[in-house]
CSV table of C-alpha atoms in Angstrom, one decimal:
chain,number,residue,atom,x,y,z
A,636,MET,CA,132.1,125.4,166.8
A,637,SER,CA,134.7,123.1,168.4
A,638,ILE,CA,133.2,120.0,166.8
A,639,ALA,CA,133.3,121.7,163.4
A,640,ILE,CA,137.0,122.4,163.9
A,641,VAL,CA,137.7,118.8,165.0
A,642,SER,CA,135.8,117.5,162.0
A,643,ASP,CA,137.7,119.9,159.7
A,644,ASN,CA,141.1,118.8,161.2
A,645,GLU,CA,140.2,115.2,160.4
A,646,GLY,CA,139.4,116.1,156.8
A,647,LEU,CA,142.6,118.2,156.4
A,648,ALA,CA,144.7,115.3,157.8
A,649,ALA,CA,143.0,113.0,155.3
A,650,GLY,CA,144.1,115.3,152.4
A,651,GLU,CA,140.7,116.7,151.6
A,652,GLU,CA,140.5,120.0,149.9
A,653,PRO,CA,138.2,122.8,151.2
A,654,LYS,CA,135.4,122.0,148.7
A,655,GLN,CA,135.4,118.4,149.9
A,656,ARG,CA,135.7,119.2,153.6
A,657,SER,CA,132.9,121.7,153.4
A,658,PHE,CA,130.6,118.8,152.7
A,659,GLN,CA,132.3,115.9,154.5
A,660,ASN,CA,132.5,118.0,157.7
A,661,ILE,CA,128.7,117.9,157.8
A,662,LEU,CA,128.7,114.1,157.6
A,663,ARG,CA,131.5,113.8,160.2
A,664,MET,CA,129.5,116.0,162.7
A,665,PHE,CA,126.4,113.9,162.1
A,666,SER,CA,128.4,110.8,163.0
A,667,LYS,CA,129.9,112.4,166.1
A,668,LEU,CA,126.5,113.5,167.3
A,669,GLY,CA,124.9,110.2,166.6
A,670,LEU,CA,122.4,111.7,164.2
A,671,ASP,CA,120.7,109.1,161.9
A,672,ASP,CA,117.7,109.2,159.7
A,673,VAL,CA,117.4,113.0,159.6
A,674,SER,CA,117.3,115.3,156.7
A,675,ILE,CA,120.7,116.8,155.9
A,676,THR,CA,119.3,119.9,154.3
A,677,GLY,CA,115.9,121.5,153.5
A,678,ASP,CA,113.1,123.1,155.4
A,679,ARG,CA,112.3,119.9,157.3
A,680,ALA,CA,115.8,119.6,158.7
A,681,PRO,CA,115.7,119.8,162.5
A,682,GLU,CA,117.3,122.7,164.4
A,683,ILE,CA,120.5,120.7,165.2
A,684,VAL,CA,121.1,120.3,161.5
A,685,ARG,CA,120.8,124.0,161.0
A,686,ARG,CA,123.3,124.6,163.8
A,687,ILE,CA,125.7,122.1,162.2
A,688,HIS,CA,125.5,123.9,158.9
A,689,ALA,CA,125.9,127.3,160.6
A,690,ALA,CA,129.0,126.1,162.4
A,691,ASN,CA,130.5,124.6,159.3
A,692,ASN,CA,129.8,127.8,157.3
A,693,LYS,CA,131.9,129.8,159.7
A,694,LEU,CA,134.9,127.9,158.6
A,695,PHE,CA,134.6,128.6,154.9
A,696,ARG,CA,133.9,131.5,152.6
A,697,PRO,CA,131.4,131.0,149.7
A,698,ILE,CA,134.4,130.8,147.3
A,699,ASP,CA,135.9,128.0,149.4
A,700,GLN,CA,132.8,125.9,149.0
A,701,SER,CA,132.0,126.7,145.3
A,702,VAL,CA,132.2,123.7,143.0
A,703,GLY,CA,132.7,125.7,139.7
A,704,GLY,CA,132.1,124.1,136.3
A,705,ILE,CA,133.7,122.0,133.7
A,706,HIS,CA,136.2,124.7,132.5
A,707,LEU,CA,136.8,128.4,133.1
A,708,GLY,CA,137.3,130.2,129.9
A,709,PHE,CA,138.0,133.8,128.7
A,710,PHE,CA,136.3,136.2,126.3
A,711,MET,CA,137.2,139.7,125.2
A,712,PHE,CA,134.7,142.3,123.9
A,713,ARG,CA,136.5,145.5,122.7
A,714,ASP,CA,139.2,145.5,125.4
A,715,LEU,CA,136.9,144.3,128.2
A,716,PHE,CA,137.8,140.9,129.7
A,717,SER,CA,135.1,138.4,130.9
A,718,ARG,CA,135.1,134.9,132.4
A,719,PHE,CA,133.1,132.3,130.6
A,720,ARG,CA,132.2,129.3,132.8
A,721,VAL,CA,131.4,126.0,131.0
A,722,PRO,CA,128.7,124.5,133.3
A,723,ILE,CA,128.1,120.9,134.4
A,724,ALA,CA,125.1,119.8,132.3
A,725,PHE,CA,123.4,116.5,131.6
A,726,GLY,CA,121.0,115.5,128.9
A,727,ASN,CA,120.0,118.0,126.2
A,728,PRO,CA,119.5,121.3,128.1
A,729,VAL,CA,118.9,124.6,126.4
A,730,ILE,CA,121.8,126.9,127.4
A,731,ASP,CA,121.9,130.6,127.0
A,732,MET,CA,125.6,131.2,126.3
A,733,MET,CA,125.3,134.9,127.2
A,734,GLN,CA,124.4,134.0,130.8
A,735,LEU,CA,127.7,132.2,131.1
A,736,LEU,CA,129.6,135.5,130.8
A,737,ASP,CA,130.2,137.7,133.8
A,738,PHE,CA,129.7,140.9,131.9
A,739,SER,CA,127.0,143.2,133.3
A,740,ASP,CA,123.6,143.1,131.6
A,741,ASP,CA,124.3,146.5,130.1
A,742,GLN,CA,127.6,145.3,128.6
A,743,LYS,CA,125.9,142.2,127.2
A,744,ARG,CA,123.3,144.4,125.5
A,745,TRP,CA,126.0,146.6,124.1
A,746,MET,CA,127.9,143.5,122.8
A,747,GLY,CA,124.6,142.3,121.2
A,748,LEU,CA,124.6,145.3,119.0
A,749,ASP,CA,127.9,144.4,117.4
A,750,SER,CA,127.4,141.6,114.9
A,751,ASN,CA,131.1,140.8,114.6
A,752,ALA,CA,131.5,140.6,118.3
A,753,MET,CA,128.6,138.2,118.5
A,754,LYS,CA,130.0,135.9,115.8
A,755,ARG,CA,133.4,135.9,117.6
A,756,PHE,CA,131.5,135.1,120.9
A,757,THR,CA,129.7,132.2,119.2
A,758,ASP,CA,132.9,130.7,118.0
A,759,GLN,CA,134.6,131.1,121.3
A,760,ALA,CA,131.6,129.7,123.3
A,761,PHE,CA,131.6,126.6,121.0
A,762,ASP,CA,135.4,126.2,121.4
A,763,LEU,CA,135.1,126.4,125.2
A,764,PHE,CA,132.3,123.8,125.3
A,765,ASP,CA,134.2,121.5,122.9
A,766,PHE,CA,137.4,121.8,124.9
A,767,GLY,CA,135.8,121.7,128.4
A,768,TYR,CA,134.0,118.5,127.8
A,769,GLY,CA,136.5,117.2,125.2
A,770,GLN,CA,139.4,117.3,127.6
A,771,MET,CA,137.4,115.2,130.0
A,772,GLU,CA,136.5,112.7,127.3
A,773,PHE,CA,139.9,112.4,125.6
A,774,GLY,CA,140.1,108.8,124.6
A,775,HIS,CA,136.3,108.0,124.5
A,776,TYR,CA,136.3,108.4,120.7
A,777,GLN,CA,139.5,106.4,120.1
A,778,PRO,CA,142.2,104.8,122.3
A,779,VAL,CA,144.8,107.2,123.6
A,780,SER,CA,147.7,106.8,126.0
A,781,ASP,CA,147.7,107.9,129.6
A,782,LEU,CA,150.3,110.5,128.6
A,783,SER,CA,147.8,112.0,126.1
A,784,LYS,CA,145.1,112.3,128.9
A,785,GLU,CA,147.6,113.8,131.3
A,786,LEU,CA,148.8,116.4,128.7
A,787,ILE,CA,145.3,117.5,127.7
A,788,PHE,CA,144.4,117.8,131.4
A,789,ARG,CA,147.4,119.9,132.1
A,790,SER,CA,146.5,122.1,129.1
A,791,HIS,CA,143.1,122.6,130.8
A,792,ILE,CA,144.8,123.6,134.0
A,793,HIS,CA,147.1,126.2,132.4
A,794,LEU,CA,144.3,127.7,130.2
A,795,GLU,CA,142.1,128.1,133.2
A,796,SER,CA,145.0,129.7,135.1
A,797,ALA,CA,145.4,132.2,132.1
A,798,ALA,CA,141.7,133.0,132.1
A,799,ALA,CA,141.6,133.5,135.9
A,800,THR,CA,144.6,135.7,136.0
A,801,ALA,CA,143.5,137.9,133.1
A,802,THR,CA,140.1,138.5,134.6
A,803,SER,CA,141.1,138.9,138.2
A,804,GLY,CA,142.2,142.5,138.2
A,805,SER,CA,145.8,141.5,138.5
A,806,ASP,CA,148.3,142.4,135.7
A,807,TYR,CA,146.9,140.6,132.7
A,808,ARG,CA,150.3,140.0,131.2
A,809,GLY,CA,150.9,137.4,133.9
A,810,SER,CA,148.6,135.1,131.8
A,811,LEU,CA,150.9,135.0,128.8
A,812,GLN,CA,153.1,132.1,129.7
A,813,SER,CA,150.1,130.0,131.0
A,814,ALA,CA,148.3,130.6,127.7
A,815,LEU,CA,151.3,129.6,125.6
A,816,LEU,CA,152.0,126.5,127.7
A,817,GLY,CA,148.4,125.5,127.6
A,818,THR,CA,148.6,125.6,123.8
A,819,GLU,CA,151.8,123.6,123.7
A,820,LEU,CA,150.4,120.9,126.0
A,821,ALA,CA,147.3,120.6,123.9
A,822,LEU,CA,149.3,120.1,120.7
A,823,LYS,CA,151.5,117.6,122.4
A,824,ALA,CA,148.5,115.7,123.7
A,825,GLY,CA,147.4,115.3,120.1
A,826,LEU,CA,150.9,114.2,119.0
A,827,SER,CA,151.2,111.7,121.8
A,828,VAL,CA,148.1,109.9,120.5
A,829,ARG,CA,150.2,108.9,117.6
A,830,ALA,CA,152.7,107.1,119.8
A,831,HIS,CA,155.0,110.0,120.4
A,832,ALA,CA,156.6,109.4,123.9
A,833,ALA,CA,157.3,112.2,126.3
A,834,ASP,CA,161.0,112.3,125.7
A,835,GLU,CA,160.4,112.3,121.9
A,836,LEU,CA,158.0,115.2,122.2
A,837,LYS,CA,160.6,117.2,124.2
A,838,ARG,CA,163.4,116.3,121.8
A,839,GLU,CA,161.6,116.7,118.5
A,840,PHE,CA,159.4,119.7,119.2
A,841,GLY,CA,160.6,121.5,122.4
A,842,HIS,CA,158.6,124.7,122.6
A,843,ASN,CA,158.2,125.0,118.8
A,844,LEU,CA,154.4,125.4,118.5
A,845,LYS,CA,154.3,125.7,114.8
A,846,LYS,CA,156.4,122.6,114.2
A,847,ALA,CA,154.1,120.7,116.5
A,848,ALA,CA,151.0,121.9,114.8
A,849,ARG,CA,152.4,121.2,111.3
A,850,HIS,CA,153.3,117.7,112.3
A,851,LEU,CA,149.9,117.1,113.9
A,852,GLY,CA,148.2,118.3,110.7
A,853,SER,CA,150.3,115.8,108.7
A,854,LEU,CA,149.0,113.0,110.9
A,855,GLU,CA,145.4,114.1,111.3
A,856,THR,CA,143.5,115.5,108.3
A,857,SER,CA,140.6,116.7,110.5
A,858,PHE,CA,142.9,119.0,112.4
A,859,ASP,CA,142.7,122.5,110.7
A,860,MET,CA,146.4,122.9,110.3
A,861,ASP,CA,146.3,126.0,108.1
A,862,ARG,CA,144.2,128.0,110.5
A,863,ALA,CA,146.2,126.8,113.5
A,864,LEU,CA,149.4,128.0,111.8
A,865,ARG,CA,147.9,131.4,111.0
A,866,VAL,CA,147.0,131.6,114.7
A,867,LEU,CA,150.5,130.6,115.9
A,868,ASP,CA,152.1,133.1,113.6
A,869,SER,CA,150.6,135.8,115.7
A,870,PHE,CA,151.9,134.4,119.0
A,871,PRO,CA,155.2,135.6,120.6
A,872,ASP,CA,158.0,133.2,120.9
A,873,PHE,CA,157.4,131.0,124.0
A,874,VAL,CA,161.0,131.0,125.4
A,875,GLU,CA,162.0,134.5,124.3
A,876,SER,CA,158.9,136.1,125.8
A,877,ARG,CA,160.0,135.0,129.2
A,878,TYR,CA,163.2,137.1,129.3
A,879,GLN,CA,163.0,139.8,126.6
A,880,GLY,CA,160.9,141.4,123.9
A,881,SER,CA,157.9,143.7,124.3
A,882,GLN,CA,155.0,142.6,126.4
A,883,PRO,CA,151.6,142.3,124.6
A,884,ASN,CA,149.2,145.2,125.3
A,885,ARG,CA,145.7,144.5,126.6
A,886,ARG,CA,144.0,143.7,123.3
A,887,GLU,CA,146.9,141.7,122.1
A,888,MET,CA,146.8,139.6,125.3
A,889,GLY,CA,143.1,139.1,124.9
A,890,GLU,CA,143.6,137.8,121.3
A,891,ILE,CA,146.3,135.4,122.5
A,892,LEU,CA,144.1,134.0,125.2
A,893,MET,CA,141.1,133.4,122.8
A,894,LYS,CA,143.3,131.9,120.1
A,895,SER,CA,145.0,129.6,122.6
A,896,GLN,CA,141.5,128.3,123.5
A,897,TYR,CA,140.8,127.8,119.8
A,898,ILE,CA,144.0,125.6,119.3
A,899,ALA,CA,143.2,123.5,122.4
A,900,SER,CA,139.6,123.0,121.2
A,901,GLU,CA,140.7,122.1,117.7
A,902,VAL,CA,142.9,119.3,119.2
A,903,THR,CA,140.0,118.0,121.3
A,904,ARG,CA,137.7,118.0,118.3
A,905,THR,CA,140.2,115.9,116.5
A,906,PHE,CA,140.3,113.2,119.1
A,907,THR,CA,136.8,113.3,120.5
A,908,ASP,CA,133.2,113.5,119.1
A,909,ARG,CA,132.7,116.9,120.7
A,910,ASN,CA,131.9,119.4,118.0
A,911,ILE,CA,128.9,121.7,118.6
A,912,ARG,CA,129.0,123.3,115.2
A,913,ARG,CA,129.0,120.0,113.3
A,914,CYS,CA,125.9,119.0,115.3
A,915,ASP,CA,124.0,122.2,114.3
A,916,ILE,CA,124.1,122.6,110.5
A,917,LYS,CA,122.1,125.8,110.7
A,918,ARG,CA,125.0,127.5,112.3
A,919,SER,CA,127.1,129.8,110.1
A,920,ALA,CA,130.7,128.9,109.3
A,921,ARG,CA,133.5,129.8,111.7
A,922,SER,CA,134.7,133.4,111.4
A,923,TYR,CA,137.1,133.5,114.4
A,924,PRO,CA,140.0,133.2,114.3
A,925,MET,CA,140.5,133.9,110.7
């Protein structure tokens, strides 16, 4: 156990996060024990390797070691909240979107009986895949500034935070500001592609989401400005909602979270080649959000 703690202290001092240390500790212990040319995992690993893993696992819970996926999203069926994890995938895999929800099997069967809920789920699943991979590939389709990449990454962070808070059992209303900020950052990521500097974005648009969406739509014809504006009309005022006004109820909060994901995905579709629906002409037209 002591060698595991020494190895972990070295990783902590080097600035490694738990997910990194949970793996790097194994390599550091191998080095300290002079182990070479042995299997690091698997049935053929010698007993000393099993003991190293056992010692390391005592330092971390499973959640400390979990890698996660590309993006953590949110979905609401009726007034039930679920996480939706966009997985790391390569090539052309067949993905069962329903398996990415953390609803129970019974809840999934229940949802499957509701055709409108399934259409909404398809739209949101596509949005989350487009955004999850699109925020990572911002700039692959056309040149963008470092500011654009930073803003879309920050949008990803805040939308993940909103999804995590709403689905954690904590007060779901704590996700409101993260959802609104994630939306704002996505819109400004799009605007910054067109040479809007950070100070200009702050001065010209502030927290006015509709003004930002309207201007982005005037610059990019592929951005669905009309739908985006209808969505933003249903959002509470970003600044005012911090200090006063009524808080959204559970279903209203769920709608805000899903619609914020739509706005962010619409921005990434505008500046990347990520668009699942366009790649599958057999899919029906979008029905959510209206």
